[in-house]
Short mmCIF file of C-alpha atoms in Angstrom, two decimals:
data_model
loop_
_atom_site.label_atom_id
_atom_site.label_comp_id
_atom_site.label_asym_id
_atom_site.label_seq_id
_atom_site.Cartn_x
_atom_site.Cartn_y
_atom_site.Cartn_z
CA MET A 12 0.10 -0.02 0.07
CA SER A 13 1.43 3.35 -0.96
CA ARG A 14 2.01 6.30 1.48
CA ARG A 15 -0.73 8.33 -0.10
CA ASN A 16 -3.32 5.15 0.39
CA LEU A 17 -2.30 4.82 3.74
CA ILE A 18 -3.20 8.39 4.95
CA TYR A 19 -6.69 7.96 2.90
CA ALA A 20 -7.30 5.03 4.75
CA ILE A 21 -6.16 6.47 8.39
CA GLY A 22 -8.49 9.33 7.52
CA ALA A 23 -11.58 7.20 6.08
CA ILE A 24 -11.52 5.51 9.70
CA PHE A 25 -11.15 8.61 11.63
CA VAL A 26 -14.14 10.07 9.47
CA LEU A 27 -16.11 6.78 9.80
CA GLY A 28 -15.53 6.83 13.80
CA ALA A 29 -16.76 10.10 14.28
CA ILE A 30 -20.00 9.60 11.91
CA ALA A 31 -20.68 6.60 14.45
CA ALA A 32 -19.85 8.55 17.56
CA ASP A 33 -22.33 11.27 16.27
CA LEU A 34 -24.90 8.61 15.01
CA ALA A 35 -24.95 6.86 18.57
CA LEU A 36 -25.60 10.15 20.25
CA ASP A 37 -28.10 11.26 18.22
CA SER A 38 -29.77 7.64 18.25
CA GLY A 39 -30.16 7.37 21.68
CA GLY A 40 -26.98 5.45 22.43
CA SER A 41 -26.02 8.05 24.88
CA ALA A 42 -26.74 7.57 28.71
CA THR A 43 -27.88 11.31 28.24
CA ALA A 44 -30.17 10.60 25.23
CA PRO A 45 -33.62 12.56 25.45
CA GLY A 46 -36.18 10.05 27.48
CA LYS A 47 -33.33 8.59 29.56
CA PRO A 48 -33.59 9.64 33.27
CA ALA A 49 -30.93 11.81 34.34
CA PRO A 50 -27.43 10.47 35.83
CA PRO A 51 -26.98 11.40 39.25
CA LEU A 52 -25.28 14.98 40.12
CA PRO A 53 -22.06 15.71 41.68
CA ARG A 54 -22.04 16.07 45.38
CA GLU A 55 -19.90 19.01 45.82
CA VAL A 56 -21.60 22.10 46.56
CA LEU A 57 -20.03 25.61 45.47
CA VAL A 58 -22.79 27.81 46.26
CA GLY A 59 -26.74 27.17 47.31
CA HIS A 60 -27.40 24.03 48.39
CA ARG A 61 -27.13 20.29 47.78
CA VAL A 62 -29.17 19.41 44.84
CA THR A 63 -30.18 15.87 43.28
CA VAL A 64 -31.95 14.67 40.44
CA SER A 65 -34.59 13.34 42.43
CA SER A 66 -34.98 16.80 44.25
CA LEU A 67 -35.62 18.36 40.93
CA ARG A 68 -38.51 16.23 39.96
CA GLY A 69 -41.96 17.74 39.80
CA ARG A 70 -40.85 20.68 37.76
CA PRO A 71 -38.86 21.03 34.84
CA ALA A 72 -35.12 21.78 35.33
CA ALA A 73 -31.98 23.12 33.34
CA ILE A 74 -28.53 21.75 34.14
CA ASN A 75 -26.06 23.67 33.01
CA PHE A 76 -22.27 22.33 32.56
CA TRP A 77 -19.85 25.51 32.51
CA ALA A 78 -16.27 26.42 33.35
CA SER A 79 -14.81 29.89 34.16
CA TRP A 80 -12.31 29.51 31.41
CA CYS A 81 -14.89 29.01 28.45
CA GLU A 82 -15.75 32.21 26.93
CA PRO A 83 -19.24 30.78 25.47
CA CYS A 84 -20.03 30.03 29.32
CA ARG A 85 -19.35 33.71 30.22
CA GLN A 86 -21.72 34.98 27.39
CA GLU A 87 -24.69 32.84 28.95
CA ALA A 88 -23.96 33.14 32.40
CA PRO A 89 -25.72 36.59 32.58
CA GLU A 90 -28.74 34.85 30.73
CA PHE A 91 -28.86 32.19 33.46
CA GLU A 92 -29.25 34.53 36.51
CA ARG A 93 -31.86 36.74 34.56
CA LEU A 94 -34.13 33.67 33.85
CA GLY A 95 -33.27 32.27 37.58
CA ARG A 96 -34.47 35.60 39.13
CA LYS A 97 -37.58 34.91 36.97
CA LEU A 98 -38.61 31.40 37.64
CA HIS A 99 -40.60 31.62 40.96
CA GLY A 100 -40.49 28.33 41.72
CA ARG A 101 -41.93 27.12 37.97
CA ALA A 102 -38.64 25.66 37.20
CA SER A 103 -34.93 24.93 38.47
CA LEU A 104 -31.78 26.00 37.24
CA VAL A 105 -28.61 23.92 38.57
CA GLY A 106 -24.97 25.25 37.52
CA VAL A 107 -22.25 22.32 37.56
CA ASP A 108 -18.65 23.49 36.98
CA TRP A 109 -16.56 21.25 35.01
CA GLU A 110 -12.75 21.00 34.98
CA ASP A 111 -11.85 24.23 36.95
CA ASN A 112 -10.10 24.95 40.38
CA ARG A 113 -12.47 25.95 43.36
CA ALA A 114 -11.13 29.40 43.47
CA SER A 115 -11.90 30.28 39.91
CA ALA A 116 -15.52 28.52 39.64
CA LEU A 117 -16.47 30.51 43.10
CA ALA A 118 -15.03 33.64 41.08
CA PHE A 119 -17.23 32.93 37.98
CA VAL A 120 -20.27 32.33 40.41
CA HIS A 121 -19.86 35.60 42.25
CA ARG A 122 -19.12 37.77 39.16
CA TYR A 123 -22.40 36.75 37.21
CA GLY A 124 -24.41 37.09 40.62
CA TRP A 125 -25.93 33.23 40.36
CA THR A 126 -28.44 32.97 43.13
CA PHE A 127 -29.08 29.35 41.79
CA PRO A 128 -27.11 26.29 43.30
CA SER A 129 -23.87 25.32 41.68
CA LEU A 130 -22.29 22.15 41.91
CA ARG A 131 -18.51 20.98 41.05
CA ALA A 132 -18.03 18.10 38.99
CA SER A 133 -14.10 18.23 38.85
CA ALA A 134 -14.07 15.77 42.08
CA ASP A 135 -16.52 13.08 40.82
CA ALA A 136 -17.59 11.28 37.48
CA ALA A 137 -20.43 13.60 36.79
CA ALA A 138 -18.98 15.09 33.44
CA GLU A 139 -18.66 11.54 32.26
CA ARG A 140 -21.62 10.61 33.30
CA TYR A 141 -23.47 13.11 31.33
CA GLY A 142 -21.16 12.94 28.30
CA ILE A 143 -19.81 16.23 28.23
CA VAL A 144 -17.50 16.75 25.14
CA GLY A 145 -17.60 20.46 25.05
CA LEU A 146 -19.00 23.61 26.66
CA PRO A 147 -21.37 25.09 27.69
CA THR A 148 -23.83 22.16 27.50
CA THR A 149 -27.39 22.36 29.05
CA PHE A 150 -29.52 19.55 29.75
CA VAL A 151 -33.28 20.03 30.29
CA LEU A 152 -35.12 17.67 32.33
CA ASP A 153 -38.75 17.13 32.50
CA ARG A 154 -40.94 17.08 35.70
CA ARG A 155 -39.85 13.41 36.10
CA GLY A 156 -36.39 13.85 36.10
CA ARG A 157 -35.66 12.68 32.44
CA ILE A 158 -33.83 14.40 30.03
CA ALA A 159 -36.03 16.24 27.46
CA GLU A 160 -33.28 18.05 25.32
CA VAL A 161 -29.62 18.95 25.24
CA LEU A 162 -28.66 22.17 24.40
CA ARG A 163 -25.22 22.86 23.10
CA GLY A 164 -23.49 26.28 22.83
CA PRO A 165 -24.31 29.28 24.77
CA GLN A 166 -28.22 29.86 25.60
CA THR A 167 -30.36 32.87 25.94
CA ALA A 168 -32.89 33.44 28.74
CA ALA A 169 -35.83 32.82 26.17
CA ASP A 170 -34.33 29.78 24.64
CA LEU A 171 -34.17 28.47 28.30
CA ALA A 172 -37.54 29.35 28.88
CA GLN A 173 -38.90 27.93 25.84
CA ALA A 174 -37.05 24.69 26.63
CA LEU A 175 -38.20 24.67 30.28
CA GLY A 176 -41.87 25.01 28.51
CA LEU A 177 -42.28 28.55 30.14
CA SER A 178 -43.61 31.29 28.23
CA GLY A 179 -40.91 33.98 27.59
CA GLY A 180 -39.34 33.33 31.05
CA ARG A 181 -41.74 35.23 32.98
#
């Protein structure tokens, strides 16, 4: 086999692998596919109170994975707080810091004035259980604690309100 053909073969293997991974995620092969129960949340609390998936049941919820070093996370951070202040118990928001040191994570939460619970995934396998591959990623849960939707990239308050089944976040 020529060097050129070998390069093409290796490239084809990578492309096929990426397609297979994408299909597995989109077709429900993922533990966090829509309709599946949400995996457990991290135990470490940055701010607020300890939150579990079972404590979120009974109303829709958004679980947002973020990091202080993530620029798109900084873009959406004010939107999460804006919506959080308008929920009045109709839905829940939970932040989950990923791959950050504690001081940077706390500085992020305080900078954006988050008043909703924020947890830290760095010390456990929560991010792996949720299949996080990029930030920010937000999991919208239905009232039963099942994943209703996965939102990748920065979100607006209006996007989040719609995903949570709320009219305009009011």
